């Protein structure tokens, strides 16, 4: 009896950048607030060609800092 070949989809690379809309949705904030956070240095913006992105790491760091402030 032949064994059926098992096909697995390749593991997706971890997401490094959010589109602005994705950052808005992830944080539940408006685009204006996202830009304010970038200007204050709380979020990191990356521009590649004409595309503006927000780093996932900076979104996660903002959330962690916010949790620590709330706990203090």
JSON list of N, CA and C in Angstrom, two decimals:
[
{"chain": "A", "resi": 1, "resn": "UNK", "atom": "N", "xyz": [0.84, -1.17, 0.00]},
{"chain": "A", "resi": 1, "resn": "UNK", "atom": "CA", "xyz": [0.00, 0.00, 0.00]},
{"chain": "A", "resi": 1, "resn": "UNK", "atom": "C", "xyz": [0.89, 1.23, 0.00]},
{"chain": "A", "resi": 2, "resn": "UNK", "atom": "N", "xyz": [0.68, 2.10, -0.95]},
{"chain": "A", "resi": 2, "resn": "UNK", "atom": "CA", "xyz": [1.49, 3.32, -1.06]},
{"chain": "A", "resi": 2, "resn": "UNK", "atom": "C", "xyz": [0.98, 4.37, -0.08]},
{"chain": "A", "resi": 3, "resn": "UNK", "atom": "N", "xyz": [1.93, 5.05, 0.50]},
{"chain": "A", "resi": 3, "resn": "UNK", "atom": "CA", "xyz": [1.57, 6.13, 1.43]},
{"chain": "A", "resi": 3, "resn": "UNK", "atom": "C", "xyz": [1.36, 7.41, 0.64]},
{"chain": "A", "resi": 4, "resn": "UNK", "atom": "N", "xyz": [0.30, 8.11, 0.99]},
{"chain": "A", "resi": 4, "resn": "UNK", "atom": "CA", "xyz": [0.05, 9.39, 0.33]},
{"chain": "A", "resi": 4, "resn": "UNK", "atom": "C", "xyz": [1.09, 10.40, 0.79]},
{"chain": "A", "resi": 5, "resn": "UNK", "atom": "N", "xyz": [1.61, 11.13, -0.15]},
{"chain": "A", "resi": 5, "resn": "UNK", "atom": "CA", "xyz": [2.60, 12.16, 0.20]},
{"chain": "A", "resi": 5, "resn": "UNK", "atom": "C", "xyz": [1.92, 13.25, 1.01]},
{"chain": "A", "resi": 6, "resn": "UNK", "atom": "N", "xyz": [2.57, 13.63, 2.07]},
{"chain": "A", "resi": 6, "resn": "UNK", "atom": "CA", "xyz": [2.01, 14.70, 2.89]},
{"chain": "A", "resi": 6, "resn": "UNK", "atom": "C", "xyz": [2.63, 16.02, 2.45]},
{"chain": "A", "resi": 7, "resn": "UNK", "atom": "N", "xyz": [1.77, 16.93, 2.09]},
{"chain": "A", "resi": 7, "resn": "UNK", "atom": "CA", "xyz": [2.24, 18.24, 1.65]},
{"chain": "A", "resi": 7, "resn": "UNK", "atom": "C", "xyz": [1.91, 19.25, 2.72]},
{"chain": "A", "resi": 8, "resn": "UNK", "atom": "N", "xyz": [2.93, 19.96, 3.14]},
{"chain": "A", "resi": 8, "resn": "UNK", "atom": "CA", "xyz": [2.72, 21.01, 4.12]},
{"chain": "A", "resi": 8, "resn": "UNK", "atom": "C", "xyz": [3.06, 22.35, 3.48]},
{"chain": "A", "resi": 9, "resn": "UNK", "atom": "N", "xyz": [2.22, 23.32, 3.76]},
{"chain": "A", "resi": 9, "resn": "UNK", "atom": "CA", "xyz": [2.50, 24.65, 3.26]},
{"chain": "A", "resi": 9, "resn": "UNK", "atom": "C", "xyz": [3.73, 25.19, 3.99]},
{"chain": "A", "resi": 10, "resn": "UNK", "atom": "N", "xyz": [4.58, 25.91, 3.29]},
{"chain": "A", "resi": 10, "resn": "UNK", "atom": "CA", "xyz": [5.75, 26.47, 3.96]},
{"chain": "A", "resi": 10, "resn": "UNK", "atom": "C", "xyz": [5.30, 27.44, 5.05]},
{"chain": "A", "resi": 11, "resn": "UNK", "atom": "N", "xyz": [6.06, 27.46, 6.13]},
{"chain": "A", "resi": 11, "resn": "UNK", "atom": "CA", "xyz": [5.74, 28.35, 7.24]},
{"chain": "A", "resi": 11, "resn": "UNK", "atom": "C", "xyz": [5.86, 29.80, 6.77]},
{"chain": "A", "resi": 12, "resn": "UNK", "atom": "N", "xyz": [4.88, 30.59, 7.12]},
{"chain": "A", "resi": 12, "resn": "UNK", "atom": "CA", "xyz": [4.91, 32.00, 6.74]},
{"chain": "A", "resi": 12, "resn": "UNK", "atom": "C", "xyz": [5.98, 32.74, 7.54]},
{"chain": "A", "resi": 13, "resn": "UNK", "atom": "N", "xyz": [6.65, 33.63, 6.87]},
{"chain": "A", "resi": 13, "resn": "UNK", "atom": "CA", "xyz": [7.66, 34.45, 7.56]},
{"chain": "A", "resi": 13, "resn": "UNK", "atom": "C", "xyz": [6.94, 35.37, 8.54]},
{"chain": "A", "resi": 14, "resn": "UNK", "atom": "N", "xyz": [7.55, 35.64, 9.68]},
{"chain": "A", "resi": 14, "resn": "UNK", "atom": "CA", "xyz": [6.90, 36.54, 10.64]},
{"chain": "A", "resi": 14, "resn": "UNK", "atom": "C", "xyz": [6.70, 37.92, 10.02]},
{"chain": "A", "resi": 15, "resn": "UNK", "atom": "N", "xyz": [5.57, 38.51, 10.32]},
{"chain": "A", "resi": 15, "resn": "UNK", "atom": "CA", "xyz": [5.27, 39.84, 9.79]},
{"chain": "A", "resi": 15, "resn": "UNK", "atom": "C", "xyz": [6.14, 40.87, 10.49]},
{"chain": "A", "resi": 16, "resn": "UNK", "atom": "N", "xyz": [6.78, 41.73, 9.74]},
{"chain": "A", "resi": 16, "resn": "UNK", "atom": "CA", "xyz": [7.67, 42.74, 10.29]},
{"chain": "A", "resi": 16, "resn": "UNK", "atom": "C", "xyz": [7.08, 44.14, 10.22]},
{"chain": "A", "resi": 17, "resn": "UNK", "atom": "N", "xyz": [6.21, 44.36, 9.24]},
{"chain": "A", "resi": 17, "resn": "UNK", "atom": "CA", "xyz": [5.66, 45.69, 9.00]},
{"chain": "A", "resi": 17, "resn": "UNK", "atom": "C", "xyz": [4.15, 45.64, 8.86]},
{"chain": "A", "resi": 18, "resn": "UNK", "atom": "N", "xyz": [3.49, 46.67, 9.36]},
{"chain": "A", "resi": 18, "resn": "UNK", "atom": "CA", "xyz": [2.05, 46.85, 9.17]},
{"chain": "A", "resi": 18, "resn": "UNK", "atom": "C", "xyz": [1.81, 47.97, 8.18]},
{"chain": "A", "resi": 19, "resn": "UNK", "atom": "N", "xyz": [0.80, 47.81, 7.35]},
{"chain": "A", "resi": 19, "resn": "UNK", "atom": "CA", "xyz": [0.28, 48.95, 6.60]},
{"chain": "A", "resi": 19, "resn": "UNK", "atom": "C", "xyz": [-0.37, 49.86, 7.63]},
{"chain": "A", "resi": 20, "resn": "UNK", "atom": "N", "xyz": [-0.56, 51.13, 7.29]},
{"chain": "A", "resi": 20, "resn": "UNK", "atom": "CA", "xyz": [-1.16, 52.05, 8.25]},
{"chain": "A", "resi": 20, "resn": "UNK", "atom": "C", "xyz": [-2.51, 51.54, 8.73]},
{"chain": "A", "resi": 21, "resn": "UNK", "atom": "N", "xyz": [-3.33, 51.03, 7.83]},
{"chain": "A", "resi": 21, "resn": "UNK", "atom": "CA", "xyz": [-4.65, 50.51, 8.20]},
{"chain": "A", "resi": 21, "resn": "UNK", "atom": "C", "xyz": [-4.52, 49.36, 9.19]},
{"chain": "A", "resi": 22, "resn": "UNK", "atom": "N", "xyz": [-3.54, 48.50, 8.99]},
{"chain": "A", "resi": 22, "resn": "UNK", "atom": "CA", "xyz": [-3.33, 47.37, 9.90]},
{"chain": "A", "resi": 22, "resn": "UNK", "atom": "C", "xyz": [-2.90, 47.85, 11.29]},
{"chain": "A", "resi": 23, "resn": "UNK", "atom": "N", "xyz": [-2.04, 48.86, 11.33]},
{"chain": "A", "resi": 23, "resn": "UNK", "atom": "CA", "xyz": [-1.62, 49.42, 12.62]},
{"chain": "A", "resi": 23, "resn": "UNK", "atom": "C", "xyz": [-2.81, 50.06, 13.33]},
{"chain": "A", "resi": 24, "resn": "UNK", "atom": "N", "xyz": [-3.66, 50.75, 12.57]},
{"chain": "A", "resi": 24, "resn": "UNK", "atom": "CA", "xyz": [-4.87, 51.35, 13.13]},
{"chain": "A", "resi": 24, "resn": "UNK", "atom": "C", "xyz": [-5.75, 50.26, 13.75]},
{"chain": "A", "resi": 25, "resn": "UNK", "atom": "N", "xyz": [-5.95, 49.19, 13.00]},
{"chain": "A", "resi": 25, "resn": "UNK", "atom": "CA", "xyz": [-6.80, 48.09, 13.48]},
{"chain": "A", "resi": 25, "resn": "UNK", "atom": "C", "xyz": [-6.18, 47.36, 14.66]},
{"chain": "A", "resi": 26, "resn": "UNK", "atom": "N", "xyz": [-4.87, 47.15, 14.62]},
{"chain": "A", "resi": 26, "resn": "UNK", "atom": "CA", "xyz": [-4.19, 46.43, 15.70]},
{"chain": "A", "resi": 26, "resn": "UNK", "atom": "C", "xyz": [-4.29, 47.20, 17.02]},
{"chain": "A", "resi": 27, "resn": "UNK", "atom": "N", "xyz": [-4.21, 48.53, 16.94]},
{"chain": "A", "resi": 27, "resn": "UNK", "atom": "CA", "xyz": [-4.23, 49.36, 18.14]},
{"chain": "A", "resi": 27, "resn": "UNK", "atom": "C", "xyz": [-5.61, 49.95, 18.44]},
{"chain": "A", "resi": 28, "resn": "UNK", "atom": "N", "xyz": [-6.52, 49.87, 17.48]},
{"chain": "A", "resi": 28, "resn": "UNK", "atom": "CA", "xyz": [-7.84, 50.46, 17.67]},
{"chain": "A", "resi": 28, "resn": "UNK", "atom": "C", "xyz": [-7.78, 51.98, 17.72]},
{"chain": "A", "resi": 29, "resn": "UNK", "atom": "N", "xyz": [-6.88, 52.55, 16.92]},
{"chain": "A", "resi": 29, "resn": "UNK", "atom": "CA", "xyz": [-6.67, 54.00, 16.91]},
{"chain": "A", "resi": 29, "resn": "UNK", "atom": "C", "xyz": [-6.90, 54.56, 15.52]},
{"chain": "A", "resi": 30, "resn": "UNK", "atom": "N", "xyz": [-7.11, 55.87, 15.46]},
{"chain": "A", "resi": 30, "resn": "UNK", "atom": "CA", "xyz": [-7.29, 56.55, 14.18]},
{"chain": "A", "resi": 30, "resn": "UNK", "atom": "C", "xyz": [-5.95, 56.75, 13.48]},
{"chain": "A", "resi": 31, "resn": "UNK", "atom": "N", "xyz": [-6.02, 57.04, 12.20]},
{"chain": "A", "resi": 31, "resn": "UNK", "atom": "CA", "xyz": [-4.80, 57.33, 11.44]},
{"chain": "A", "resi": 31, "resn": "UNK", "atom": "C", "xyz": [-4.10, 58.56, 12.01]},
{"chain": "A", "resi": 32, "resn": "UNK", "atom": "N", "xyz": [-4.88, 59.55, 12.42]},
{"chain": "A", "resi": 32, "resn": "UNK", "atom": "CA", "xyz": [-4.30, 60.77, 13.01]},
{"chain": "A", "resi": 32, "resn": "UNK", "atom": "C", "xyz": [-3.49, 60.42, 14.25]},
{"chain": "A", "resi": 33, "resn": "UNK", "atom": "N", "xyz": [-4.04, 59.55, 15.10]},
{"chain": "A", "resi": 33, "resn": "UNK", "atom": "CA", "xyz": [-3.33, 59.16, 16.32]},
{"chain": "A", "resi": 33, "resn": "UNK", "atom": "C", "xyz": [-2.08, 58.36, 15.99]},
{"chain": "A", "resi": 34, "resn": "UNK", "atom": "N", "xyz": [-2.14, 57.51, 14.98]},
{"chain": "A", "resi": 34, "resn": "UNK", "atom": "CA", "xyz": [-0.95, 56.74, 14.57]},
{"chain": "A", "resi": 34, "resn": "UNK", "atom": "C", "xyz": [0.15, 57.72, 14.18]},
{"chain": "A", "resi": 35, "resn": "UNK", "atom": "N", "xyz": [-0.18, 58.75, 13.39]},
{"chain": "A", "resi": 35, "resn": "UNK", "atom": "CA", "xyz": [0.83, 59.74, 12.99]},
{"chain": "A", "resi": 35, "resn": "UNK", "atom": "C", "xyz": [1.35, 60.52, 14.18]},
{"chain": "A", "resi": 36, "resn": "UNK", "atom": "N", "xyz": [0.50, 60.83, 15.16]},
{"chain": "A", "resi": 36, "resn": "UNK", "atom": "CA", "xyz": [0.96, 61.51, 16.37]},
{"chain": "A", "resi": 36, "resn": "UNK", "atom": "C", "xyz": [1.96, 60.64, 17.13]},
{"chain": "A", "resi": 37, "resn": "UNK", "atom": "N", "xyz": [1.66, 59.36, 17.23]},
{"chain": "A", "resi": 37, "resn": "UNK", "atom": "CA", "xyz": [2.56, 58.44, 17.93]},
{"chain": "A", "resi": 37, "resn": "UNK", "atom": "C", "xyz": [3.90, 58.32, 17.20]},
{"chain": "A", "resi": 38, "resn": "UNK", "atom": "N", "xyz": [3.87, 58.36, 15.88]},
{"chain": "A", "resi": 38, "resn": "UNK", "atom": "CA", "xyz": [5.11, 58.33, 15.08]},
{"chain": "A", "resi": 38, "resn": "UNK", "atom": "C", "xyz": [5.90, 59.60, 15.36]},
{"chain": "A", "resi": 39, "resn": "UNK", "atom": "N", "xyz": [5.22, 60.75, 15.33]},
{"chain": "A", "resi": 39, "resn": "UNK", "atom": "CA", "xyz": [5.90, 62.04, 15.56]},
{"chain": "A", "resi": 39, "resn": "UNK", "atom": "C", "xyz": [6.53, 62.10, 16.94]},
{"chain": "A", "resi": 40, "resn": "UNK", "atom": "N", "xyz": [5.86, 61.52, 17.95]},
{"chain": "A", "resi": 40, "resn": "UNK", "atom": "CA", "xyz": [6.38, 61.51, 19.32]},
{"chain": "A", "resi": 40, "resn": "UNK", "atom": "C", "xyz": [7.49, 60.48, 19.51]},
{"chain": "A", "resi": 41, "resn": "UNK", "atom": "N", "xyz": [7.65, 59.60, 18.53]},
{"chain": "A", "resi": 41, "resn": "UNK", "atom": "CA", "xyz": [8.67, 58.56, 18.64]},
{"chain": "A", "resi": 41, "resn": "UNK", "atom": "C", "xyz": [8.19, 57.29, 19.30]},
{"chain": "A", "resi": 42, "resn": "UNK", "atom": "N", "xyz": [6.87, 57.18, 19.53]},
{"chain": "A", "resi": 42, "resn": "UNK", "atom": "CA", "xyz": [6.30, 55.98, 20.16]},
{"chain": "A", "resi": 42, "resn": "UNK", "atom": "C", "xyz": [6.11, 54.84, 19.17]},
{"chain": "A", "resi": 43, "resn": "UNK", "atom": "N", "xyz": [5.98, 55.16, 17.89]},
{"chain": "A", "resi": 43, "resn": "UNK", "atom": "CA", "xyz": [5.89, 54.15, 16.83]},
{"chain": "A", "resi": 43, "resn": "UNK", "atom": "C", "xyz": [6.96, 54.46, 15.80]},
{"chain": "A", "resi": 44, "resn": "UNK", "atom": "N", "xyz": [7.49, 53.41, 15.20]},
{"chain": "A", "resi": 44, "resn": "UNK", "atom": "CA", "xyz": [8.54, 53.57, 14.18]},
{"chain": "A", "resi": 44, "resn": "UNK", "atom": "C", "xyz": [7.95, 53.42, 12.79]},
{"chain": "A", "resi": 45, "resn": "UNK", "atom": "N", "xyz": [8.15, 54.46, 11.98]},
{"chain": "A", "resi": 45, "resn": "UNK", "atom": "CA", "xyz": [7.68, 54.47, 10.60]},
{"chain": "A", "resi": 45, "resn": "UNK", "atom": "C", "xyz": [8.82, 54.10, 9.67]},
{"chain": "A", "resi": 46, "resn": "UNK", "atom": "N", "xyz": [8.51, 53.31, 8.65]},
{"chain": "A", "resi": 46, "resn": "UNK", "atom": "CA", "xyz": [9.49, 52.93, 7.63]},
{"chain": "A", "resi": 46, "resn": "UNK", "atom": "C", "xyz": [8.87, 53.29, 6.28]},
{"chain": "A", "resi": 47, "resn": "UNK", "atom": "N", "xyz": [9.64, 53.98, 5.45]},
{"chain": "A", "resi": 47, "resn": "UNK", "atom": "CA", "xyz": [9.17, 54.33, 4.12]},
{"chain": "A", "resi": 47, "resn": "UNK", "atom": "C", "xyz": [10.01, 53.54, 3.11]},
{"chain": "A", "resi": 48, "resn": "UNK", "atom": "N", "xyz": [9.32, 52.76, 2.29]},
{"chain": "A", "resi": 48, "resn": "UNK", "atom": "CA", "xyz": [9.97, 51.98, 1.24]},
{"chain": "A", "resi": 48, "resn": "UNK", "atom": "C", "xyz": [9.34, 52.42, -0.07]},
{"chain": "A", "resi": 49, "resn": "UNK", "atom": "N", "xyz": [10.09, 53.15, -0.86]},
{"chain": "A", "resi": 49, "resn": "UNK", "atom": "CA", "xyz": [9.52, 53.72, -2.08]},
{"chain": "A", "resi": 49, "resn": "UNK", "atom": "C", "xyz": [8.41, 54.68, -1.70]},
{"chain": "A", "resi": 50, "resn": "UNK", "atom": "N", "xyz": [7.21, 54.45, -2.21]},
{"chain": "A", "resi": 50, "resn": "UNK", "atom": "CA", "xyz": [6.05, 55.28, -1.89]},
{"chain": "A", "resi": 50, "resn": "UNK", "atom": "C", "xyz": [5.23, 54.70, -0.74]},
{"chain": "A", "resi": 51, "resn": "UNK", "atom": "N", "xyz": [5.64, 53.56, -0.21]},
{"chain": "A", "resi": 51, "resn": "UNK", "atom": "CA", "xyz": [4.86, 52.87, 0.82]},
{"chain": "A", "resi": 51, "resn": "UNK", "atom": "C", "xyz": [5.33, 53.25, 2.22]},
{"chain": "A", "resi": 52, "resn": "UNK", "atom": "N", "xyz": [4.39, 53.63, 3.07]},
{"chain": "A", "resi": 52, "resn": "UNK", "atom": "CA", "xyz": [4.69, 53.92, 4.47]},
{"chain": "A", "resi": 52, "resn": "UNK", "atom": "C", "xyz": [4.19, 52.75, 5.31]},
{"chain": "A", "resi": 53, "resn": "UNK", "atom": "N", "xyz": [5.05, 52.26, 6.17]},
{"chain": "A", "resi": 53, "resn": "UNK", "atom": "CA", "xyz": [4.71, 51.14, 7.04]},
{"chain": "A", "resi": 53, "resn": "UNK", "atom": "C", "xyz": [5.09, 51.47, 8.47]},
{"chain": "A", "resi": 54, "resn": "UNK", "atom": "N", "xyz": [4.48, 50.75, 9.41]},
{"chain": "A", "resi": 54, "resn": "UNK", "atom": "CA", "xyz": [4.77, 50.87, 10.84]},
{"chain": "A", "resi": 54, "resn": "UNK", "atom": "C", "xyz": [5.34, 49.53, 11.27]},
{"chain": "A", "resi": 55, "resn": "UNK", "atom": "N", "xyz": [6.45, 49.54, 12.01]},
{"chain": "A", "resi": 55, "resn": "UNK", "atom": "CA", "xyz": [7.04, 48.26, 12.41]},
{"chain": "A", "resi": 55, "resn": "UNK", "atom": "C", "xyz": [6.16, 47.56, 13.44]},
{"chain": "A", "resi": 56, "resn": "UNK", "atom": "N", "xyz": [6.03, 46.26, 13.28]},
{"chain": "A", "resi": 56, "resn": "UNK", "atom": "CA", "xyz": [5.27, 45.44, 14.22]},
{"chain": "A", "resi": 56, "resn": "UNK", "atom": "C", "xyz": [5.93, 45.52, 15.59]},
{"chain": "A", "resi": 57, "resn": "UNK", "atom": "N", "xyz": [7.26, 45.53, 15.62]},
{"chain": "A", "resi": 57, "resn": "UNK", "atom": "CA", "xyz": [7.99, 45.60, 16.89]},
{"chain": "A", "resi": 57, "resn": "UNK", "atom": "C", "xyz": [7.64, 46.86, 17.67]},
{"chain": "A", "resi": 58, "resn": "UNK", "atom": "N", "xyz": [7.49, 47.99, 16.97]},
{"chain": "A", "resi": 58, "resn": "UNK", "atom": "CA", "xyz": [7.17, 49.23, 17.68]},
{"chain": "A", "resi": 58, "resn": "UNK", "atom": "C", "xyz": [5.73, 49.22, 18.19]},
{"chain": "A", "resi": 59, "resn": "UNK", "atom": "N", "xyz": [4.83, 48.56, 17.46]},
{"chain": "A", "resi": 59, "resn": "UNK", "atom": "CA", "xyz": [3.45, 48.42, 17.94]},
{"chain": "A", "resi": 59, "resn": "UNK", "atom": "C", "xyz": [3.44, 47.57, 19.20]},
{"chain": "A", "resi": 60, "resn": "UNK", "atom": "N", "xyz": [4.16, 46.45, 19.18]},
{"chain": "A", "resi": 60, "resn": "UNK", "atom": "CA", "xyz": [4.22, 45.57, 20.35]},
{"chain": "A", "resi": 60, "resn": "UNK", "atom": "C", "xyz": [4.86, 46.28, 21.53]},
{"chain": "A", "resi": 61, "resn": "UNK", "atom": "N", "xyz": [5.92, 47.05, 21.29]},
{"chain": "A", "resi": 61, "resn": "UNK", "atom": "CA", "xyz": [6.61, 47.78, 22.35]},
{"chain": "A", "resi": 61, "resn": "UNK", "atom": "C", "xyz": [5.68, 48.84, 22.97]},
{"chain": "A", "resi": 62, "resn": "UNK", "atom": "N", "xyz": [4.90, 49.51, 22.14]},
{"chain": "A", "resi": 62, "resn": "UNK", "atom": "CA", "xyz": [3.95, 50.51, 22.63]},
{"chain": "A", "resi": 62, "resn": "UNK", "atom": "C", "xyz": [2.93, 49.86, 23.56]},
{"chain": "A", "resi": 63, "resn": "UNK", "atom": "N", "xyz": [2.44, 48.71, 23.16]},
{"chain": "A", "resi": 63, "resn": "UNK", "atom": "CA", "xyz": [1.47, 47.99, 23.99]},
{"chain": "A", "resi": 63, "resn": "UNK", "atom": "C", "xyz": [2.10, 47.60, 25.32]},
{"chain": "A", "resi": 64, "resn": "UNK", "atom": "N", "xyz": [3.32, 47.09, 25.29]},
{"chain": "A", "resi": 64, "resn": "UNK", "atom": "CA", "xyz": [3.99, 46.68, 26.53]},
{"chain": "A", "resi": 64, "resn": "UNK", "atom": "C", "xyz": [4.25, 47.89, 27.45]},
{"chain": "A", "resi": 65, "resn": "UNK", "atom": "N", "xyz": [4.68, 49.01, 26.87]},
{"chain": "A", "resi": 65, "resn": "UNK", "atom": "CA", "xyz": [4.91, 50.21, 27.68]},
{"chain": "A", "resi": 65, "resn": "UNK", "atom": "C", "xyz": [3.61, 50.69, 28.31]},
{"chain": "A", "resi": 66, "resn": "UNK", "atom": "N", "xyz": [2.53, 50.59, 27.55]},
{"chain": "A", "resi": 66, "resn": "UNK", "atom": "CA", "xyz": [1.22, 51.03, 28.06]},
{"chain": "A", "resi": 66, "resn": "UNK", "atom": "C", "xyz": [0.77, 50.12, 29.20]},
{"chain": "A", "resi": 67, "resn": "UNK", "atom": "N", "xyz": [1.03, 48.83, 29.09]},
{"chain": "A", "resi": 67, "resn": "UNK", "atom": "CA", "xyz": [0.68, 47.89, 30.16]},
{"chain": "A", "resi": 67, "resn": "UNK", "atom": "C", "xyz": [1.47, 48.22, 31.42]},
{"chain": "A", "resi": 68, "resn": "UNK", "atom": "N", "xyz": [2.76, 48.52, 31.28]},
{"chain": "A", "resi": 68, "resn": "UNK", "atom": "CA", "xyz": [3.61, 48.80, 32.43]},
{"chain": "A", "resi": 68, "resn": "UNK", "atom": "C", "xyz": [3.18, 50.10, 33.12]},
{"chain": "A", "resi": 69, "resn": "UNK", "atom": "N", "xyz": [2.81, 51.11, 32.34]},
{"chain": "A", "resi": 69, "resn": "UNK", "atom": "CA", "xyz": [2.35, 52.36, 32.94]},
{"chain": "A", "resi": 69, "resn": "UNK", "atom": "C", "xyz": [1.07, 52.15, 33.72]},
{"chain": "A", "resi": 70, "resn": "UNK", "atom": "N", "xyz": [0.18, 51.31, 33.18]},
{"chain": "A", "resi": 70, "resn": "UNK", "atom": "CA", "xyz": [-1.09, 51.04, 33.85]},
{"chain": "A", "resi": 70, "resn": "UNK", "atom": "C", "xyz": [-0.87, 50.28, 35.15]},
{"chain": "A", "resi": 71, "resn": "UNK", "atom": "N", "xyz": [0.10, 49.37, 35.16]},
{"chain": "A", "resi": 71, "resn": "UNK", "atom": "CA", "xyz": [0.40, 48.56, 36.33]},
{"chain": "A", "resi": 71, "resn": "UNK", "atom": "C", "xyz": [1.10, 49.36, 37.44]},
{"chain": "A", "resi": 72, "resn": "UNK", "atom": "N", "xyz": [1.79, 50.42, 37.04]},
{"chain": "A", "resi": 72, "resn": "UNK", "atom": "CA", "xyz": [2.57, 51.22, 38.01]},
{"chain": "A", "resi": 72, "resn": "UNK", "atom": "C", "xyz": [1.69, 52.12, 38.86]}
]
